[in-house]
XYZ file of C-alpha atoms in Angstrom:
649
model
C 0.000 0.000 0.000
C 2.755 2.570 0.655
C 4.809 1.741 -2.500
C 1.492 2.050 -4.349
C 1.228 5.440 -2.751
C 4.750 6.392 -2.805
C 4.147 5.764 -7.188
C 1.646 7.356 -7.646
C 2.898 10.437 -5.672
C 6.041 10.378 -7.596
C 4.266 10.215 -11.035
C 2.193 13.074 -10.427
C 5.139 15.028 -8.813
C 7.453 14.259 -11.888
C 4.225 16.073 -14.134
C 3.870 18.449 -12.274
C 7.474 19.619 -12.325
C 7.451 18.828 -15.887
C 4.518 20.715 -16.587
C 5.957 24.008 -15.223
C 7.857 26.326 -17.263
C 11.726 27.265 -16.591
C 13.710 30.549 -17.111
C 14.916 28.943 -20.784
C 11.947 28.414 -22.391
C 10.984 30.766 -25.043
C 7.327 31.272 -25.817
C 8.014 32.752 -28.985
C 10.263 35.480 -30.945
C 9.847 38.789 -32.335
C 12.776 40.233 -34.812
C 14.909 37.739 -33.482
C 14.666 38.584 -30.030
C 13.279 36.047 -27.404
C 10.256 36.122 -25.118
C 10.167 34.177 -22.538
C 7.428 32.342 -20.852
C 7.911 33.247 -17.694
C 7.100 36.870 -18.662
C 3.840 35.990 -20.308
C 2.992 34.323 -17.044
C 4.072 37.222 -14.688
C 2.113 39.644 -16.974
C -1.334 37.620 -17.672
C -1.260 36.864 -13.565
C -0.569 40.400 -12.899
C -3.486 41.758 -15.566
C -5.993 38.734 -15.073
C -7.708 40.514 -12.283
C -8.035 43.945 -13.989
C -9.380 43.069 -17.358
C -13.193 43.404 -17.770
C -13.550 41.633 -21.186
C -13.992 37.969 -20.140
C -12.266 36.837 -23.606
C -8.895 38.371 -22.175
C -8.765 35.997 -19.297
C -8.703 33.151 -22.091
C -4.602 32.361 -22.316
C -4.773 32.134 -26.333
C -6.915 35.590 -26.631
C -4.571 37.136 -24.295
C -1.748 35.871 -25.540
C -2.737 37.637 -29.389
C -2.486 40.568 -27.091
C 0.432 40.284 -25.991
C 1.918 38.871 -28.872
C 0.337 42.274 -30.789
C 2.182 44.216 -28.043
C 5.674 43.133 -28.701
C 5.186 43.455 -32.253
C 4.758 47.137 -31.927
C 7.604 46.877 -29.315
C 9.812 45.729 -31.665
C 8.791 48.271 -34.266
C 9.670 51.008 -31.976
C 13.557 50.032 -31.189
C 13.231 49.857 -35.188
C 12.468 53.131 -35.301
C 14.874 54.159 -33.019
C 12.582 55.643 -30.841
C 14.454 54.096 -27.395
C 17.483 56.624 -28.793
C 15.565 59.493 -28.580
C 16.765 62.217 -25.713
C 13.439 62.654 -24.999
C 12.466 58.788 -24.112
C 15.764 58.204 -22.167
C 14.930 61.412 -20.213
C 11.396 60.807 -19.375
C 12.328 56.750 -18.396
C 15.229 58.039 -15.997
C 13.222 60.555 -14.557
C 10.502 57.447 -13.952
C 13.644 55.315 -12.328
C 14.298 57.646 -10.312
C 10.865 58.410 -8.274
C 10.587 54.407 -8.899
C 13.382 53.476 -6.982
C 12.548 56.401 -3.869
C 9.803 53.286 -3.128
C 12.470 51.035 -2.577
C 15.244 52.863 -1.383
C 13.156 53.061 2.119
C 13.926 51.867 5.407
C 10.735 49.871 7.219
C 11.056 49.835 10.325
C 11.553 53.719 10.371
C 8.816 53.951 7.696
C 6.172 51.993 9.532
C 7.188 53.788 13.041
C 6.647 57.318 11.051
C 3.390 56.381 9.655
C 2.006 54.543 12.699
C 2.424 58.095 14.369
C 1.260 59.951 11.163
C -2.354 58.018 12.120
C -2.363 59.015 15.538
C -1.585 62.846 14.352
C -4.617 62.738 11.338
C -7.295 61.457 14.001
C -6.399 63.681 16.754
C -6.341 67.571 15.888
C -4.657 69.820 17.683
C -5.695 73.668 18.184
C -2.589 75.705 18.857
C -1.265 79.220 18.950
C 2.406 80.551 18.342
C 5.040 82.850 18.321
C 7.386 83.075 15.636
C 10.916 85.174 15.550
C 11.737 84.990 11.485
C 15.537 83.869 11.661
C 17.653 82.894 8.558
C 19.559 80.125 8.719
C 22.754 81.411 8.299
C 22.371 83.644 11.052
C 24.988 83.904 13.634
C 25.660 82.288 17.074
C 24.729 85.643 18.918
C 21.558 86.433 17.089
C 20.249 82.820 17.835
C 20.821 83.287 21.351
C 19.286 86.249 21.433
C 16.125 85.008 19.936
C 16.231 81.937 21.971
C 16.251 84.243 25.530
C 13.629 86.872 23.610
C 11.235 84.203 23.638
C 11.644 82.825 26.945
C 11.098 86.264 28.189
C 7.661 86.109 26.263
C 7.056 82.584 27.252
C 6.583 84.157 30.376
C 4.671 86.917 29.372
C 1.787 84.492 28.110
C 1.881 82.251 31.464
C 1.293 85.897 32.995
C -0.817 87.781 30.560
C -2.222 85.847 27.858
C -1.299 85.364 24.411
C -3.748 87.860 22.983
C -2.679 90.757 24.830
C 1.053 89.167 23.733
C -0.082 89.175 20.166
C -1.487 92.446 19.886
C 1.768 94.217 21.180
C 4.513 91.835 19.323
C 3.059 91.008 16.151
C 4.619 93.156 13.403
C 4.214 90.402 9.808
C 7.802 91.023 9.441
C 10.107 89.894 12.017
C 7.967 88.375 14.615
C 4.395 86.394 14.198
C 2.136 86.164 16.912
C -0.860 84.013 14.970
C -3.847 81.709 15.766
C -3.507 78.714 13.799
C -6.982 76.882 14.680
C -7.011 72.921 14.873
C -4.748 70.844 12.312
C -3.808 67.705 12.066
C -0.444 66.028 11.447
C 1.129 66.787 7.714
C -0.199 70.793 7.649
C 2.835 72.075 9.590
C 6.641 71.475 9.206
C 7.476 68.262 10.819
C 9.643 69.917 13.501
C 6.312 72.422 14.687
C 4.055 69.392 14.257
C 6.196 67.570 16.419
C 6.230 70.124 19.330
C 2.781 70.591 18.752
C 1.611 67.351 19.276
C 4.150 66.274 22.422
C 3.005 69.781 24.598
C -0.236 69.002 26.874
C -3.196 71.226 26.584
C -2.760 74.903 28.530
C 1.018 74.161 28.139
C 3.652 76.202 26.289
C 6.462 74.533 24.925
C 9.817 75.797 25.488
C 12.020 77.706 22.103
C 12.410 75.468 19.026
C 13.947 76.150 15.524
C 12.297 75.554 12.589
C 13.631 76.204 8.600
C 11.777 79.500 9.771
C 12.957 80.903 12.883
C 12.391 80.162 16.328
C 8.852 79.464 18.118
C 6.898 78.819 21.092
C 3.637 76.579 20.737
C 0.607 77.113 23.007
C -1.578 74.290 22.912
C -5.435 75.213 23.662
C -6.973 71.775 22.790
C -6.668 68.638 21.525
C -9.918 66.556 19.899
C -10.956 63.743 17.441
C -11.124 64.097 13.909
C -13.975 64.952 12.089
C -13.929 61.463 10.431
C -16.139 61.209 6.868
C -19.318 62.243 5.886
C -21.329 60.982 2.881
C -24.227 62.876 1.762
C -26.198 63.791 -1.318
C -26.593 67.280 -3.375
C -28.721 69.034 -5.647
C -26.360 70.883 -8.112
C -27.728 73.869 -10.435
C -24.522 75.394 -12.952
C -23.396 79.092 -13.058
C -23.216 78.179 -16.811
C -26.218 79.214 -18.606
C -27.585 80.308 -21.902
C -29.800 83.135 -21.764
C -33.524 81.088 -22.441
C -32.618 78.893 -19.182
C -33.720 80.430 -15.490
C -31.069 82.239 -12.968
C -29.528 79.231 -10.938
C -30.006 80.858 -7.951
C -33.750 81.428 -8.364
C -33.946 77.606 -9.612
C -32.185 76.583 -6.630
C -34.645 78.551 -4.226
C -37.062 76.945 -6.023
C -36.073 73.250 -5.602
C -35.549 74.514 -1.536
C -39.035 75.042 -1.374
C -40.253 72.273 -2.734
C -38.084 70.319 -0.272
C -39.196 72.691 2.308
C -43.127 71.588 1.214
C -42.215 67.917 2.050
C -41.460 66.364 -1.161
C -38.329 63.947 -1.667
C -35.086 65.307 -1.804
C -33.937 62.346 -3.840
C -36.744 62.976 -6.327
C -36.110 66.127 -6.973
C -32.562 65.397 -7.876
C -33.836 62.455 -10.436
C -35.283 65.797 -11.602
C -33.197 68.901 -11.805
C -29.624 68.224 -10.839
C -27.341 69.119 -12.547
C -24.433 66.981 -11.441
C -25.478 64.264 -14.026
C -22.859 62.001 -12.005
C -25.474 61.964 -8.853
C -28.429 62.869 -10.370
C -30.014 59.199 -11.527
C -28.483 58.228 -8.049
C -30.733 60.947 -6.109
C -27.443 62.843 -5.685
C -25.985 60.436 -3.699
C -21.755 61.477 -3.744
C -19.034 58.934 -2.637
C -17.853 59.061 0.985
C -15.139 61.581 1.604
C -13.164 63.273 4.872
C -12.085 66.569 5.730
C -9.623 68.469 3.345
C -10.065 65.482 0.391
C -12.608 68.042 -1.579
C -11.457 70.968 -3.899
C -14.488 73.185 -2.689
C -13.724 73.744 1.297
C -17.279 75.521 1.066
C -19.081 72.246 -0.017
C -17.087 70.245 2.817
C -17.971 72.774 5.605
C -21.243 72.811 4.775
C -21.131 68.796 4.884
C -19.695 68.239 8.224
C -21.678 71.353 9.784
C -25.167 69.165 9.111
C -25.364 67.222 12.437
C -27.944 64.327 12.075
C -28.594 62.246 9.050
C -31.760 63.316 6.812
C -30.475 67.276 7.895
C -30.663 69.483 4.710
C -28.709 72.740 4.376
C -30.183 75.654 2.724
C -28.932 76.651 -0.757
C -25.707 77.991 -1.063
C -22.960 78.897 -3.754
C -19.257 77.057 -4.573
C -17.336 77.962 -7.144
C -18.851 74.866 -9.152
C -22.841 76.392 -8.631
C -25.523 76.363 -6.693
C -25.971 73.172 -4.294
C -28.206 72.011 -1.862
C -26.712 69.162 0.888
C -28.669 66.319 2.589
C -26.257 64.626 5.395
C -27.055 60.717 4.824
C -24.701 59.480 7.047
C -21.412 60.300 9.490
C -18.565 58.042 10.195
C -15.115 58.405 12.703
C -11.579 58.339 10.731
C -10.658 55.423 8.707
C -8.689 52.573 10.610
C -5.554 52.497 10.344
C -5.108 49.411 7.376
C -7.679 51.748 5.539
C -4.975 55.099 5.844
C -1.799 52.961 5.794
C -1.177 53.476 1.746
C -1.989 56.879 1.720
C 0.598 57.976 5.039
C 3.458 56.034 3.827
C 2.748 57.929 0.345
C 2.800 61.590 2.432
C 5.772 60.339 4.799
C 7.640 59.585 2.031
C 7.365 63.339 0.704
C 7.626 64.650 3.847
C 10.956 66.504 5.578
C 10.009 63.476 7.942
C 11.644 61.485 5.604
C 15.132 62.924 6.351
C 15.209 59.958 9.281
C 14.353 57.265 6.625
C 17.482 58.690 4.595
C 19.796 58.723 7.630
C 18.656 55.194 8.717
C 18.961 54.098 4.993
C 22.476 55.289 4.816
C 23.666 53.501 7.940
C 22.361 50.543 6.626
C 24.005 51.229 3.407
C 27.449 51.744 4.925
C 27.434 47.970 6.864
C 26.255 46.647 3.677
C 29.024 48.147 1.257
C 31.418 48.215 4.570
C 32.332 51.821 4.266
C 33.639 53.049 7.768
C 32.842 56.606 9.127
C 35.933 57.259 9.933
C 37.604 59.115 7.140
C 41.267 59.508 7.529
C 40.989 62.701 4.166
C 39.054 65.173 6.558
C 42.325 67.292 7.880
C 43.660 67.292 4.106
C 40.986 68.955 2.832
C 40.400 71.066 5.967
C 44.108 72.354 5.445
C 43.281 73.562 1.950
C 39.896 75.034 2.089
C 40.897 78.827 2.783
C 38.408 81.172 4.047
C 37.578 82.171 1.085
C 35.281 79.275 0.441
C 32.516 81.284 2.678
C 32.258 84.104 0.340
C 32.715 81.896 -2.595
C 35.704 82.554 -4.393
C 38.430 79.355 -3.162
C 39.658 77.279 -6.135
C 40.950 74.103 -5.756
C 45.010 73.941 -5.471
C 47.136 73.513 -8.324
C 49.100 70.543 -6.558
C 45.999 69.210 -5.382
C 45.991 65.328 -4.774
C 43.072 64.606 -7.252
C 43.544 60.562 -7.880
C 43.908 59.772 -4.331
C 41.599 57.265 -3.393
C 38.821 58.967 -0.584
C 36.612 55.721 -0.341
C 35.280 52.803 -1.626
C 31.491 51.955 -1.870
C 31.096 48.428 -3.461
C 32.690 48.114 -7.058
C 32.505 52.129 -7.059
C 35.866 54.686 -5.866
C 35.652 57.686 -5.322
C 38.863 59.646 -5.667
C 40.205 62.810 -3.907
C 38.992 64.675 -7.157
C 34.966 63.771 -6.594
C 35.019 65.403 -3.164
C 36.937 68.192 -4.219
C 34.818 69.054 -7.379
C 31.982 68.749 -4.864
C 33.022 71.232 -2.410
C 33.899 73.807 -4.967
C 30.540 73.175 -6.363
C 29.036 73.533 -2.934
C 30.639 76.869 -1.320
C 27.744 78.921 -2.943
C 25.448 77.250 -0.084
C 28.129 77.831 2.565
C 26.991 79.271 5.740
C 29.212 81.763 6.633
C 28.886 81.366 10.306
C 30.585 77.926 10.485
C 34.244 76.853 10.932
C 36.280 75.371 8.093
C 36.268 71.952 10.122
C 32.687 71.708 11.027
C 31.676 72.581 7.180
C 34.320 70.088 5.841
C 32.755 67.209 7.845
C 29.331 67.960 6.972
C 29.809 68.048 3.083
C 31.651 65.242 3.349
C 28.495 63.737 4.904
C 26.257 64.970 2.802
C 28.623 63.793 -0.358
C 29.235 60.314 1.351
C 25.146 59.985 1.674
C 24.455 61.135 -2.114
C 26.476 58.426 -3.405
C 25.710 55.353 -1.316
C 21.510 56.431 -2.305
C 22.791 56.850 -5.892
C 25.209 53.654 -5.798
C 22.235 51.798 -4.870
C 19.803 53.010 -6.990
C 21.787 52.741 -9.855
C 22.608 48.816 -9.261
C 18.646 48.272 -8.078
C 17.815 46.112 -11.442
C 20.397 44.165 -10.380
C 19.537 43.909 -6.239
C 15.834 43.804 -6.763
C 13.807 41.324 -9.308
C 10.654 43.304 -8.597
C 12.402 46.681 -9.429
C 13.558 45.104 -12.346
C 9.866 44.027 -13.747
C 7.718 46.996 -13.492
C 11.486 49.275 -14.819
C 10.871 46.975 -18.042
C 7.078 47.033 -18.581
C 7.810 50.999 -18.045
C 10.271 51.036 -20.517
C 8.143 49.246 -23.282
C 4.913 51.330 -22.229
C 6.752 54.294 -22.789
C 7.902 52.869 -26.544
C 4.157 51.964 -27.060
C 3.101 55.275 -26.476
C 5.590 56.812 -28.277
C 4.914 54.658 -31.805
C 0.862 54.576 -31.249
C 1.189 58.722 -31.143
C 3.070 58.637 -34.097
C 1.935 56.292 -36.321
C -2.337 56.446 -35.093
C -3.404 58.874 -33.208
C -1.351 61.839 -34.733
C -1.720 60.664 -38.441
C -5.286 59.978 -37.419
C -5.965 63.030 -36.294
C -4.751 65.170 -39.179
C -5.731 62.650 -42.031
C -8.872 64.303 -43.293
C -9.019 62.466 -46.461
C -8.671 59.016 -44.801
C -11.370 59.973 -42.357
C -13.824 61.615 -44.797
C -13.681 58.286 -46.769
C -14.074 56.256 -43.831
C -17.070 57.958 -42.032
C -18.599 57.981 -46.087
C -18.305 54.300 -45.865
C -19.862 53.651 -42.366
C -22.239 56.601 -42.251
C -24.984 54.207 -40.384
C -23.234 53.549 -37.384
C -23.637 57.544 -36.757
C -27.214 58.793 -36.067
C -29.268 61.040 -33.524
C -31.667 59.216 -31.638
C -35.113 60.571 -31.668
C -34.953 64.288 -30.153
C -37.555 66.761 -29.360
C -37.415 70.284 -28.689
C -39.864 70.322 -25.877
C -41.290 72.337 -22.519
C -41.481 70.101 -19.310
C -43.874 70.605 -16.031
C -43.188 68.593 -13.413
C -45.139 68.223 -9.661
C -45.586 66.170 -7.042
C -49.339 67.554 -6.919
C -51.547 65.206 -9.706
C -54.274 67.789 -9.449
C -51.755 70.916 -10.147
C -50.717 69.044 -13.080
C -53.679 68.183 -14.499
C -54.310 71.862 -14.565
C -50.964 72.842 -16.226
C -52.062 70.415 -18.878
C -54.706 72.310 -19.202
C -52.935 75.550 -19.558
C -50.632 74.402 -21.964
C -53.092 72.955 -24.420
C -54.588 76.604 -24.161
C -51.283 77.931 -25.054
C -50.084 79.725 -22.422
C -46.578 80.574 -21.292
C -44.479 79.162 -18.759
C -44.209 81.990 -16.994
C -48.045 82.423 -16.515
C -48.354 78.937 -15.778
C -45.811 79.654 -13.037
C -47.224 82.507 -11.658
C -51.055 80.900 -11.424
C -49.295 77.968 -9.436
C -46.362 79.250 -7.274
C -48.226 81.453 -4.978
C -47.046 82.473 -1.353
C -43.044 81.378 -1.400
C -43.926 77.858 -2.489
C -43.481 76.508 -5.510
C -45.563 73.685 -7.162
C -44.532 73.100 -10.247
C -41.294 73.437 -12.094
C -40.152 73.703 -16.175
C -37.383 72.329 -17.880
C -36.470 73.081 -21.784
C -34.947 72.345 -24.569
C -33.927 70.365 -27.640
C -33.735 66.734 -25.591
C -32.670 63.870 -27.295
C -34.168 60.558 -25.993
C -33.523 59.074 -23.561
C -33.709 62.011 -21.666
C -33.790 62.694 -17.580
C -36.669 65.001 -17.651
C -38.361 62.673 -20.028
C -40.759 59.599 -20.259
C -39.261 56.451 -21.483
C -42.470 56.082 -22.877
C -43.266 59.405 -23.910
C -45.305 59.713 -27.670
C -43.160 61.565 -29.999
C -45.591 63.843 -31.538
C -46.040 67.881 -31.633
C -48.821 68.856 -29.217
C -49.074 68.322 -25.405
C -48.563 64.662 -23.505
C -50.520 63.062 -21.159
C -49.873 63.147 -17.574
C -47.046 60.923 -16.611
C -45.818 59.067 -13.306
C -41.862 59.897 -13.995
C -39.443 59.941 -11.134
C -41.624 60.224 -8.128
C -43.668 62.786 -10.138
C -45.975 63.951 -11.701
C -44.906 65.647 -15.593
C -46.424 66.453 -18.569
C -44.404 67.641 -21.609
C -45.534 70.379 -24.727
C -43.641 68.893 -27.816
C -43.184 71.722 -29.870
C -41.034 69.559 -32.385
C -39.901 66.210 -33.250
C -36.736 65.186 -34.641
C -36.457 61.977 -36.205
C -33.706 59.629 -35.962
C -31.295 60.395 -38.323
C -27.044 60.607 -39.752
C -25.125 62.493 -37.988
C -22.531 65.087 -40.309
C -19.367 64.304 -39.919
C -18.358 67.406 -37.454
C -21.658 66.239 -35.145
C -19.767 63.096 -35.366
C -16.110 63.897 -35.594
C -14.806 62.152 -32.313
C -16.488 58.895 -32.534
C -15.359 58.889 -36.152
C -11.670 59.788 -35.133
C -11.886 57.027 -32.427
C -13.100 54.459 -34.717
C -11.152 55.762 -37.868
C -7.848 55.283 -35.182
C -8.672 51.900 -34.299
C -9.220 50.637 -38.221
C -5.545 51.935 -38.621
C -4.879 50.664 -36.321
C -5.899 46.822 -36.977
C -4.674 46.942 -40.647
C -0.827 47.903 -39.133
C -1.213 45.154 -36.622
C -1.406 43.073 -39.911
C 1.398 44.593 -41.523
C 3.944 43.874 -38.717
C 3.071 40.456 -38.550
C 4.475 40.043 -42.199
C 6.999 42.429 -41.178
C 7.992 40.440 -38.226
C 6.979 36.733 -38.285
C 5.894 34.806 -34.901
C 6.427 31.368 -34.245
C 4.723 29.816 -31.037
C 6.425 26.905 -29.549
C 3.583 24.574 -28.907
C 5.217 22.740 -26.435
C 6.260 25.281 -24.425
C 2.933 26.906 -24.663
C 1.229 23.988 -23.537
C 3.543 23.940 -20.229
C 2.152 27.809 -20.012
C -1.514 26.661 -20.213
C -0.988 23.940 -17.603
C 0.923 26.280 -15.156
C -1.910 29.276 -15.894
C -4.763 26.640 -14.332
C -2.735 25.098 -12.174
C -2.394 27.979 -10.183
């Protein structure tokens, strides 16, 4: 029984092994160049959850994909396009913020953003004082704005800071402000940092910033305001001159509300944000400074109970109206995590990742910190490297090795050309020693970051991957501008003939120019119906029905084409006035003035579609021509491993 076991095991181990794919074997090859199939499997794994056309999740229809993909690909380098200044720039530049993800210490990282949370769901409210200093500024006038604010330290503890304030404050050389509540990312790290570690109805003692000295009186400390999600009722600034003033329509819609009728009705009806309107305005969830209107999100988190309504009010976007429909705390802390590592990593916070990274870097490419060169280069840096004139000796030892970072020296020469690069940014208070040993820092931490990102293709497989489906993006975009959607674009012939030839895939629907009443009130309608068939204006109509501030009935005009929001789906198409019809939790009834039958479009109504498809015709007939350009040959075998891996998995 166990040998039977033990044979079976083995047989299906030995085809399973054997039905896995190795480094070696090539899929197929483009212009002589090999792909492999362990790249098709990394990219149809990585893609297989992100495609919405079922028919791409099939191996063989994604594989004429990708096959399609390296033919252009290999039309590019062709072209030469992977020479051009312009692609090498843009893909270094892409390296480069690349690699700032992996050059990253965590354990620093994941301390810094743990107490990033705790600083964006507690606020702080905090006053200060602020004596502007520049950073060059000497010993003596930093200890004399270190004591100044002591002495007005004590002045608050005695007096108060607005009777402080109001005597100090001049905007120029010292701030006395109110800063309200703020949460952890709106200051400078340093202030933040004081801010958050002094108790409430303390005052810290002096700190430096990058822009002086401070004190920090704390007033309070509080929750966050967490996330709201409610729903609107938008009405544009942009109008033509037949449609009503938004801020009258908006009044309008508040009074209906005001009457009783459904807030989520009336935005089926007349909102304007067609994003939210078929949704009764409904917006995603959002928190406190993630909105571009800081009106709209006050006016959010000011409604207190869900079902509260604001009264109208104007944004920059329009005219809006707000129901709260519900309130939640700040995310957790999984929820936040992506976004704070993002804003540490930006942040002067991440000065202490760079410091930790660097001592890490200097056990890993053994590079001591004690650097025996210091006192030569101290001995010929003059004083005039504070003003900016020195020059580097003429008997200057420039091949002298200074240190060794991996498989990289760097000579005497590469910290001297660095200094005399630097002594613009010199501070003119510091000794020649002091200034030596901190360039040399500074020059010692550049190139261990840049040693390392340089050689991270090499140290990191996954740096390595996304680096090369950048690289080929880029080429892709590069050859689809130039030879589709350029030439597309300004090929007027090719796209006259081709919209001639497929004129019946571009047509209006069935459109109507057309008046529409709408109420919640059946009876009111019934008698607009009436008025209309009489032919009487709108604004009579209006006047007969919205008596005393309220407002029963509302128009909406046009040329519509179908379907349409104000609109019946079943609505007759013929000139004259409708029935009454239950549309959107109300009551409408619409005066067709004229009909519009369904019919071409010209070829400037229909210029983008056209372009679009025009592009993607191109398109397809190229896609043909590189495949007798560049023949493909699929290893069956090997393709069968890749099939057998694929739904294995």
């Amino acid at each position: 029984m166990i040998k039977k076991f033990l044979l079976v095991f083995f047989t299906f181990y030995v085809a399973h092994v054997q039905s896995q794919v190795s480094k070696e074997d090539v899929l197929f090859k483009v212009a002589g160049e090999p792909v492999y199939a362990t790249e098709f499997i990394r990219i149809f794994n990585k893609n297989l959850d992100l495609v919405q056309d079922e028919s791409q999740k099939d191996v063989d229809e994604y594989l004429n994909l990708f096959i399609n993909y390296k033919l252009k690909i290999a039309e590019a380098r062709a072209k030469g396009l992977d020479q051009e200044p312009a692609y090498i720039r843009e893909l270094n530049n892409y390296k480069k913020q690349l690699a700032k993800n992996y050059l990253t210490d965590t354990e620093v990282t994941d301390e810094l953003i743990e107490e990033a949370y705790y600083r964006m769901v507690n606020e702080v409210k905090a006053n200060h004082i602020l004596i502007r200093m520049d950073a060059s500024a000497s010993p003596e006038d930093t200890l004399s704005a270190y004591n100044e604010l002591l002495k007005l330290r004590d002045r608050v503890k005695s007096e108060g800071f607005e009777k402080v304030k109001k005597e100090v404050h001049n905007g120029q050389t010292v701030y006395a402000e109110e800063l309200g509540y703020f949460t952890g990312f709106k200051m400078v790290y340093e202030f933040e940092n004081m801010a958050y570690n002094t108790n409430v109805g303390e005052i810290s003692m002096p700190f430096k910033t990058q822009f002086g000295y401070h004190i920090v009186i704390v007033e309070d400390k509080r929750l966050s305001r967490g996330e709201r999600t409610v729903a609107h009722i938008m009405i544009t600034n942009k109008r033509d001159d037949k449609q009503q003033n938004p801020e009258t329509r908006i009044n309008e819609i508040y009074q209906k509300i005001q009457q009783g009728e459904s807030f989520e009705a009336l935005a089926k009806q007349f909102s304007e944000d067609k994003s939210s309107a078929a949704n009764g305005g409904k917006l995603n969830t959002f928190s406190g400074g993630q909105l571009s209107s800081t009106t709209f999100e006050d006016v959010a988190f000011n409604l207190e109970n869900p079902g509260d309504i604001s009264q109208p009010f104007e944004t920059e976007f329009g005219w809006h109206i707000i129901k709260l429909i519900d309130k939640q705390g700040v995310k957790s802390f999984e929820e936040m995590k992506p976004e704070l590592e993002a804003r540490v990593k930006r942040d002067s916070r991440s000065q202490l990742i760079d410091n930790s990274i660097v001592s890490k870097l200097k056990e890993r490419y053994n590079v001591s910190d004690n650097q025996p060169a210091l006192p030569y280069f101290e001995s010929i840096v003059t004083k005039d490297y504070h003003v900016g004139k020195w020059v580097i000796p003429e008997d200057f030892t420039a091949n002298k090795t200074l240190v060794v970072i991996d498989n990289k020296t760097l000579t005497y020469n590469d910290f001297g050309q660095y200094l005399f690069k630097m002594q613009r940014k010199a501070r003119s208070n510091k000794s020649i020693n002091i200034l030596i040993k901190e360039e040399y820092n500074n020059f010692l931490s550049q190139n261990l970051l840049t040693y390392q990102e340089e050689n991270l293709e090499n140290e990191s497989e996954d740096f390595a991957h996304i680096v090369s489906e950048y690289r080929d993006g880029l080429l892709l975009f590069e050859l689809m501008e130039t030879e589709i959607w350029n030439t597309s674009k300004t090929d007027s012939i090719g796209i006259q003939e081709y919209y001639n030839s497929n004129k019946p895939k571009y047509f209006w629907n069935n459109r109507v120019d057309a008046v529409v009443a709408s109420s919640s009130d059946k009876s009111i309608i019934k008698k607009v119906k009436k008025m209309l068939e009489a032919g009487k204006p709108q604004e009579t109509i209006k006047k007969a029905f919205n008596l005393d501030g309220k407002i029963h009935v509302i128009f909406s005009s046009g040329l519509m084409e179908m379907p349409h929001q104000a609109l019946p789906e079943d609505l007759k198409l013929e000139k004259g006035v409708s029935k009454i019809y239950n549309h959107n939790e109300a009551y409408v009834v619409v005066q067709v003035n004229e009909v519009f039958p369904k019919e071409t479009k010209t070829l400037e109504e229909a210029r983008g579609q056209v372009i679009s498809d025009y592009q993607q015709y191109k398109e397809e007939k190229w896609i043909q021509e590189l495949k007798s350009k560049y023949p493909v040959i699929i290893d069956k075998s090997v393709l069968e491993k890749v099939k057998k891996q694929v739904q294995n998995q």
